[in-house]
Short mmCIF file of C-alpha atoms in Angstrom, two decimals:
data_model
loop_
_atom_site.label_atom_id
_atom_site.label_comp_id
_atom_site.label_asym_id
_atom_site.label_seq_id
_atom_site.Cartn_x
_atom_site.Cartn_y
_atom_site.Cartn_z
CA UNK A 1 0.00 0.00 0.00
CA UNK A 2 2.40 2.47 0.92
CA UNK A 3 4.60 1.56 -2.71
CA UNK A 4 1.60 2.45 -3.93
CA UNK A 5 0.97 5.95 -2.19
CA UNK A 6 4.23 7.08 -3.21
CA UNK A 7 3.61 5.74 -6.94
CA UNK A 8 1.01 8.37 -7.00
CA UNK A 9 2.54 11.09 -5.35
CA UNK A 10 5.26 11.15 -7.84
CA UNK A 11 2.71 10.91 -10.31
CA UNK A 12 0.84 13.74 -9.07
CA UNK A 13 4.38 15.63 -8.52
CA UNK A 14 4.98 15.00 -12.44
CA UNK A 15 1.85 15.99 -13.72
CA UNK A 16 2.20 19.32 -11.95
CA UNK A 17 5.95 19.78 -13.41
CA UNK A 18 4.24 19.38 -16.44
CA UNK A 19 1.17 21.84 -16.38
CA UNK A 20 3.55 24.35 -14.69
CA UNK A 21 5.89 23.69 -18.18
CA UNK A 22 2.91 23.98 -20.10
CA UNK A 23 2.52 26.90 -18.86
CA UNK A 24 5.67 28.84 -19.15
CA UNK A 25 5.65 27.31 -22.73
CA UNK A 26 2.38 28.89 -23.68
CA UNK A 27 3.10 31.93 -21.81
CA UNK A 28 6.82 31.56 -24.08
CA UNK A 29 4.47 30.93 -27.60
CA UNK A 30 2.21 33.77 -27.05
CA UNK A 31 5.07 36.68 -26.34
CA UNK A 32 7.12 35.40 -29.25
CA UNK A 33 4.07 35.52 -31.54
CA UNK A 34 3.42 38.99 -30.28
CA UNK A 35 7.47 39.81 -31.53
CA UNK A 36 6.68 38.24 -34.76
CA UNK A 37 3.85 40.50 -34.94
CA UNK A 38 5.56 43.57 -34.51
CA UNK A 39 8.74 42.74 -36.29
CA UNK A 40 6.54 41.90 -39.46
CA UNK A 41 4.88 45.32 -38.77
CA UNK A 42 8.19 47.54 -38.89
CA UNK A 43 9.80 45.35 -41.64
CA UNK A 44 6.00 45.08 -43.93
CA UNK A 45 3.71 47.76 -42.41
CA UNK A 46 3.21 51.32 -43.75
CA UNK A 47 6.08 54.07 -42.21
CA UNK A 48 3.90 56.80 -41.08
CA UNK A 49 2.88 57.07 -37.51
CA UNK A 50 -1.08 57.09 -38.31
CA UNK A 51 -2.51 53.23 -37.69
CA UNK A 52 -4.85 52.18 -40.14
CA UNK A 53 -8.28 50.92 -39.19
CA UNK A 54 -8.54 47.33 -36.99
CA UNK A 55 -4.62 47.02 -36.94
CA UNK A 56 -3.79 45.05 -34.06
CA UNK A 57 -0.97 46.64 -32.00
CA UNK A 58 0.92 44.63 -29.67
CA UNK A 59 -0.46 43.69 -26.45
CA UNK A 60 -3.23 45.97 -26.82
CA UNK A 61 -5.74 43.03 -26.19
CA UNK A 62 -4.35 40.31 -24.58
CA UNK A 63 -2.07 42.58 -22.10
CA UNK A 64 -4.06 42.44 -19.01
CA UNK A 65 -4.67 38.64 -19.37
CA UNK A 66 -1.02 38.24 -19.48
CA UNK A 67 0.00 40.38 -17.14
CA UNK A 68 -3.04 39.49 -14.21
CA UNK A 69 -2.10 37.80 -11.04
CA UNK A 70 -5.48 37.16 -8.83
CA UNK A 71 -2.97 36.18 -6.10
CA UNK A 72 -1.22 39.53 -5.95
CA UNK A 73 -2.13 42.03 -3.08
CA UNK A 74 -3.85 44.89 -3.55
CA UNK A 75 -0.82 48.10 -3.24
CA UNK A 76 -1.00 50.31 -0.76
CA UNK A 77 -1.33 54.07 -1.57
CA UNK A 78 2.30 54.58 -0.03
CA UNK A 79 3.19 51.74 -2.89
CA UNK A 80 1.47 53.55 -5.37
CA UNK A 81 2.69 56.86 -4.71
CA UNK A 82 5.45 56.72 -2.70
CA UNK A 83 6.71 59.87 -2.65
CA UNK A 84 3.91 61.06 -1.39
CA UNK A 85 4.01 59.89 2.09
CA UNK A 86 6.54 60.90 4.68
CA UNK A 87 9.24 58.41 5.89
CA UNK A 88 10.90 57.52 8.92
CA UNK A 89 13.94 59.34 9.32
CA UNK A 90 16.91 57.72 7.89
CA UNK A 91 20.26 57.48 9.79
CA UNK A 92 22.55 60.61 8.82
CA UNK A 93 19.67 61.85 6.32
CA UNK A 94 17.38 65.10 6.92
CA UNK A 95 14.37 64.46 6.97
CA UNK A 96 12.12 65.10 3.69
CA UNK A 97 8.34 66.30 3.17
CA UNK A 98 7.29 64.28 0.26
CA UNK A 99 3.59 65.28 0.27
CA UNK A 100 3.41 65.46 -3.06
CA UNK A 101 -0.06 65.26 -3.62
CA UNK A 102 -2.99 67.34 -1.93
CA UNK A 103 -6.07 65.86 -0.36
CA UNK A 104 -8.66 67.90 -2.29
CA UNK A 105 -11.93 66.14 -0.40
CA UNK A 106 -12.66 64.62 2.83
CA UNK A 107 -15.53 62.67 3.25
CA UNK A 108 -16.43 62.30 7.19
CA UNK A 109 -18.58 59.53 8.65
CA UNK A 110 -20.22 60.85 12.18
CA UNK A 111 -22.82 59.51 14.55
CA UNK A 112 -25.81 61.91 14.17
CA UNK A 113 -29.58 62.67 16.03
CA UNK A 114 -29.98 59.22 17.83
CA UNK A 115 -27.42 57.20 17.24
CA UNK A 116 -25.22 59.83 19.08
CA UNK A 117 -26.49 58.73 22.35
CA UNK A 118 -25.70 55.08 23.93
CA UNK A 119 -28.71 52.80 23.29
CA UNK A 120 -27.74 51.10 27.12
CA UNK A 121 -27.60 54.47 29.05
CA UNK A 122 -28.69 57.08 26.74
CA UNK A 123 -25.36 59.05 27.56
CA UNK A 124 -23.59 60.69 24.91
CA UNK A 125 -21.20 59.21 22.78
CA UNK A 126 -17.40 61.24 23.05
CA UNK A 127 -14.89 60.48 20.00
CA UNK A 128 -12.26 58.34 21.00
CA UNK A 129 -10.48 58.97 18.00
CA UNK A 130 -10.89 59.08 14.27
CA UNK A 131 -9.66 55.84 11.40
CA UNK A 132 -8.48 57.77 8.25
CA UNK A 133 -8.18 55.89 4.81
CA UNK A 134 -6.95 57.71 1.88
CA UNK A 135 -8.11 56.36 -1.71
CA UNK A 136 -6.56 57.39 -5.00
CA UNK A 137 -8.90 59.13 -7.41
CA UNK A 138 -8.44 60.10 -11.08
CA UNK A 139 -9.28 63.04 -12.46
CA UNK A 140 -9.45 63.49 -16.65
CA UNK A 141 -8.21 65.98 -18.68
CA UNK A 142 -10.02 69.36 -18.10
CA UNK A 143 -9.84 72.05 -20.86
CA UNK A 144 -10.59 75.41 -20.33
CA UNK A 145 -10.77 79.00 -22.07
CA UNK A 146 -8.82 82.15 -21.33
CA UNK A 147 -10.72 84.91 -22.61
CA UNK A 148 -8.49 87.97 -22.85
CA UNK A 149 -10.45 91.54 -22.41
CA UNK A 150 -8.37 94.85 -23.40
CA UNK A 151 -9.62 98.05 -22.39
CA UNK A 152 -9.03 101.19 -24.83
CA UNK A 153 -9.40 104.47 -23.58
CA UNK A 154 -9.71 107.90 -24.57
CA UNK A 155 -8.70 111.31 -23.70
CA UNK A 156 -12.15 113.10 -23.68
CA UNK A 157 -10.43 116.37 -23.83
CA UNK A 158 -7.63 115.50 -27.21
CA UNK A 159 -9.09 112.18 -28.02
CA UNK A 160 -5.60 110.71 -27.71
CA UNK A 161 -5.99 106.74 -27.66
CA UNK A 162 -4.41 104.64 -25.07
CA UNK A 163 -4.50 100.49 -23.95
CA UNK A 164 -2.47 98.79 -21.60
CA UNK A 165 0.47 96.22 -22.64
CA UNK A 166 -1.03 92.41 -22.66
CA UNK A 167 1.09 89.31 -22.34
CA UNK A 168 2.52 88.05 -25.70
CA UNK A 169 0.53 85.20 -27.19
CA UNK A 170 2.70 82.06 -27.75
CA UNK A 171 1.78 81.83 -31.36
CA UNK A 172 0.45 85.15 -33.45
CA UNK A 173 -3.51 84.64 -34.56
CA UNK A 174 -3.65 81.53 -32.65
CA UNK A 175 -5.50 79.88 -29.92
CA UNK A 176 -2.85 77.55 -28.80
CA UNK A 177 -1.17 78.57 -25.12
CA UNK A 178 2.00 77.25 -23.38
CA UNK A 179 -0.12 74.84 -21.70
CA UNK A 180 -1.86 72.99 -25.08
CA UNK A 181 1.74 72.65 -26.86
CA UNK A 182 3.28 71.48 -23.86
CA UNK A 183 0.82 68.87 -23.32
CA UNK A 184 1.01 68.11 -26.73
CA UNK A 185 4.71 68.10 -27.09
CA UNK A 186 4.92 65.55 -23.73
CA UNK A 187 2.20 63.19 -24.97
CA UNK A 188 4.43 62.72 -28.83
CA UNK A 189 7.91 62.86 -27.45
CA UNK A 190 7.85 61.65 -23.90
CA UNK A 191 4.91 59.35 -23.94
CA UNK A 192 5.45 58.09 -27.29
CA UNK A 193 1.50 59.13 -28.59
CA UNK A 194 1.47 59.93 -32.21
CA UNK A 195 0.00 63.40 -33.39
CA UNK A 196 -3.09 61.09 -35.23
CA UNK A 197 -3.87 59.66 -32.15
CA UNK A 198 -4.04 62.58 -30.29
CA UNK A 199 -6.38 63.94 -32.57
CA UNK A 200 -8.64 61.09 -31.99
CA UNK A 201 -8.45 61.69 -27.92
CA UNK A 202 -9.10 65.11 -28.97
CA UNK A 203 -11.94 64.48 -30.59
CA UNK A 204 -13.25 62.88 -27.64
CA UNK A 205 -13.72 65.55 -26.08
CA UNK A 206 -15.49 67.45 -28.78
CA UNK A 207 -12.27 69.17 -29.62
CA UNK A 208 -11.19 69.70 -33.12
CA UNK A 209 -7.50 69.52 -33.23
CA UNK A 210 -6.03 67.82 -36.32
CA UNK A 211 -2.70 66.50 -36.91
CA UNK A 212 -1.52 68.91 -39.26
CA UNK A 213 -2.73 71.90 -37.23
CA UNK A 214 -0.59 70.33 -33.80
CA UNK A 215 2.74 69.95 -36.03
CA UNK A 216 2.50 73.22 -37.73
CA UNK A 217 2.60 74.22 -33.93
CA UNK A 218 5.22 71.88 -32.73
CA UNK A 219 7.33 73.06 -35.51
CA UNK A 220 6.94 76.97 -34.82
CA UNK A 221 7.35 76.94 -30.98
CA UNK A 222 10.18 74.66 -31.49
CA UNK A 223 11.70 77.14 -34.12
CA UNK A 224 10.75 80.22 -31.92
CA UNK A 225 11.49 79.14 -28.35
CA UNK A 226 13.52 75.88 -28.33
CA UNK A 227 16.41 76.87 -31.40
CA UNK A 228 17.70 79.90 -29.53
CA UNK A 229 17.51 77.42 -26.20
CA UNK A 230 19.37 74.72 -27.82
CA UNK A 231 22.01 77.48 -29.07
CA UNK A 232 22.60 78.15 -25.37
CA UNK A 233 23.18 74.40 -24.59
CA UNK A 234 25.44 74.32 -27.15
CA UNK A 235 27.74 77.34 -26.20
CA UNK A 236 27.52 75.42 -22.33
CA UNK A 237 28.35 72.23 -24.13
CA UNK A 238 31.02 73.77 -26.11
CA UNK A 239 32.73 74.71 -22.78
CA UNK A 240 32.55 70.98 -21.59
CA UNK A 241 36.15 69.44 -20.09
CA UNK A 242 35.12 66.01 -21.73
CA UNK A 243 32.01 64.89 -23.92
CA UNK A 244 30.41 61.92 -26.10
CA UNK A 245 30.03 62.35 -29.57
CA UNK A 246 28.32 59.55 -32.03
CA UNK A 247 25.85 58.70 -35.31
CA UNK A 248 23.04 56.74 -36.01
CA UNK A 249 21.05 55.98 -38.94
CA UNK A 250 17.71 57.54 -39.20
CA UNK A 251 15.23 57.43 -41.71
CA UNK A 252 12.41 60.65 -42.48
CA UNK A 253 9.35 60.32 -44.49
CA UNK A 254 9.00 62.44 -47.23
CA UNK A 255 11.74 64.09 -47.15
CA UNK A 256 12.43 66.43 -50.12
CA UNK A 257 14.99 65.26 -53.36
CA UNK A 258 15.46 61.81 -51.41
CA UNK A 259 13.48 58.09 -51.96
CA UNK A 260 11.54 57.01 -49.07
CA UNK A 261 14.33 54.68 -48.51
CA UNK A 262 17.54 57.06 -47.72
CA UNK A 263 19.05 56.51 -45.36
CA UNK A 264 19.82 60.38 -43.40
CA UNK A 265 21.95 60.70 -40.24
CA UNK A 266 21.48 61.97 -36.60
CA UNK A 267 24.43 63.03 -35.13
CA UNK A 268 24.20 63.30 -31.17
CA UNK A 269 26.54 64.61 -28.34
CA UNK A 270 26.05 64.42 -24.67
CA UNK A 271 27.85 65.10 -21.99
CA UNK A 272 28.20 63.53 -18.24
CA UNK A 273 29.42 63.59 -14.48
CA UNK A 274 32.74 64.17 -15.59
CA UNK A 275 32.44 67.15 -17.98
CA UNK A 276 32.08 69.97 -15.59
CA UNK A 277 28.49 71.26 -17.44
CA UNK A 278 25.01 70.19 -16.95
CA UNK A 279 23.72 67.11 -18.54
CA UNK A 280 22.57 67.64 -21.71
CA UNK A 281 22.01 65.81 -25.09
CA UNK A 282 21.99 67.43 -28.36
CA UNK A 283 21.15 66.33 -31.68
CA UNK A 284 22.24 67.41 -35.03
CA UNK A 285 20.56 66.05 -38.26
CA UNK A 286 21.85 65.58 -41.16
CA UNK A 287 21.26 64.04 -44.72
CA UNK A 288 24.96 62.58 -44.60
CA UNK A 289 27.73 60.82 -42.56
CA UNK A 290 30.58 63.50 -43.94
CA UNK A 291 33.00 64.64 -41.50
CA UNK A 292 32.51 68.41 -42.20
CA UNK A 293 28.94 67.77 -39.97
CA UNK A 294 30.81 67.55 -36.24
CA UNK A 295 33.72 70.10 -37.70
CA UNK A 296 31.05 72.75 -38.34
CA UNK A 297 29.11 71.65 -35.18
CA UNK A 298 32.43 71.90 -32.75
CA UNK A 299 34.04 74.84 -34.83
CA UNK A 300 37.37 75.57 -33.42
CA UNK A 301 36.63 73.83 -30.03
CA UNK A 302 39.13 70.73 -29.01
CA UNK A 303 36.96 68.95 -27.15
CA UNK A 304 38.50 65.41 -25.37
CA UNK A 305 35.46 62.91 -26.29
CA UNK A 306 34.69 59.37 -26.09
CA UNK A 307 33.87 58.37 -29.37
CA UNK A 308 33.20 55.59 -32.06
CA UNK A 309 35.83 54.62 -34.09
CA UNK A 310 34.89 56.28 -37.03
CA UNK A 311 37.83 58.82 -38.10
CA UNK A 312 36.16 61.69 -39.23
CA UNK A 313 36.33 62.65 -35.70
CA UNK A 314 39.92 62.63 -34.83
CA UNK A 315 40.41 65.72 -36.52
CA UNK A 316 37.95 67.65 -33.55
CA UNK A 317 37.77 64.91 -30.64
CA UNK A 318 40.31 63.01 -29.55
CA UNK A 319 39.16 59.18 -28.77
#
């Protein structure tokens, strides 16, 4: 009997080896097939950033399926958010006020009219003290509209005309501010949304922002307010003790005289902890790999830099 206990228990034992290796392998099938996927998208697929109808982008389904655990706790706000809770003092450390977030609504739960008084002796209840949970609440995006009033005056006596200064707009004739073109900006370039899909969450909101109207803005406050900032981090970077200096292939859309195909160039240099300026990256593109791009970008600067191999660059940065 017992020989035959332990037959089974090694049975049992290798039947759960083998659902636990069916597992991983289906787990294994299903995020190589979602590679596959994407690799046939980027080597087949059209090159533009708009997604045509019903395409299927990766993991856009099946994430939360993948990624659920029922077994896994429910976080904590300090987990959530943890910056926004204050810690223990750490040995040798000031202490910090990370309240980052404010609590914008408190809900209170009190005794009231009868049940204030004890049911046994009718006395008054007295609070004891109070149990506070905090719960995380999201907010949408909220749009709003500043109107802008100027008042013109007159001389009653001449008739001489007069109005106060205003604040600049950020773009002539239009109704963008800081705040839209920032958002926009962070949403393409930080979060990775393309300007087609932001036009559909637009939309959503019964707002009628297309694609090319959100470029033509990109590209004039980045012309009008970013060049003459990058110039600056390039006279700081110029000054660097030691720098990074490298290309990569890149390839634009549409770009004017060349095939969809050309190949173009983006040159970047970046400093670090050990080149006496702030952090920075800059980018310089270019339609070719010629060596005349980092001599006209350094000038007469001889700047120590770690480098690729390629020559061109021994002539401005030593390697």
């Amino acid at each position: 009997m017992k020989t035959m206990q332990e037959h089974y228990q090694k049975q049992e034992t290798k039947i759960q080896i083998l659902e636990e290796k069916t597992k991983e392998l289906e787990f294994l099938n299903a995020m190589l097939s979602d590679r596959l996927t994407l690799a046939q998208r980027k080597q087949f697929g059209p090159s533009s950033e708009k997604y045509a109808d019903g395409y299927t982008q990766l993991n856009l389904f099946n994430e939360a399926e993948q990624e659920a655990d029922p077994d896994a706790p429910e976080p904590e706000m300090e987990e959530i958010h943890p910056s926004s809770y204050k810690r223990k003092k750490r040995s040798g450390k000031k202490e910090e006020d990370l309240s980052a977030f404010e609590t914008t609504e408190v809900i209170e739960y009190k005794l009231t009219g009868a049940d204030r008084n004890c049911p046994d002796c009718n006395t008054k209840y007295k609070v004891v003290t109070k149990e506070t949970v905090k719960r995380l609440k999201f907010v949408p995006a909220r749009f709003e509209v500043a109107e802008e009033v100027t008042y013109v005056y007159s001389c009653p006596k001449c008739g001489a005309m007069k109005r106060p200064e205003k604040a600049p707009s950020l773009l002539k004739g239009s109704v963008a501010t800081p705040s839209l073109v920032a958002g926009i900006m962070n949403a393409k370039y930080v979060g990775g949304m393309p300007l087609a899909r932001q036009e559909r969450e637009f939309a959503r909101y019964d707002l009628n922002l297309s694609t090319k109207t959100m470029a033509n803005w990109i590209i004039q406050c980045a012309d009008r307010y970013l060049q003459p900032l990058y110039e600056l981090m390039k006279e700081e970077f110029l000054r660097s003790r030691y720098a990074h200096g490298d290309e990569t292939r890149v390839q634009v859309i549409d770009e004017p005289e060349q095939k969809g195909s050309a190949q173009n160039w983006m040159w970047v240099y970046l400093t670090d902890e050990y080149s006496g300026s702030p952090r920075m990256v800059l980018f310089q593109y270019e339609r070719t790999r010629a060596g005349y791009h980092p001599v006209e970008f350094l000038g007469d600067c001889r700047l120590p830099a770690q480098t690729a191999t390629y020559a061109i660059f021994g002539g401005q940065l030593v390697t």
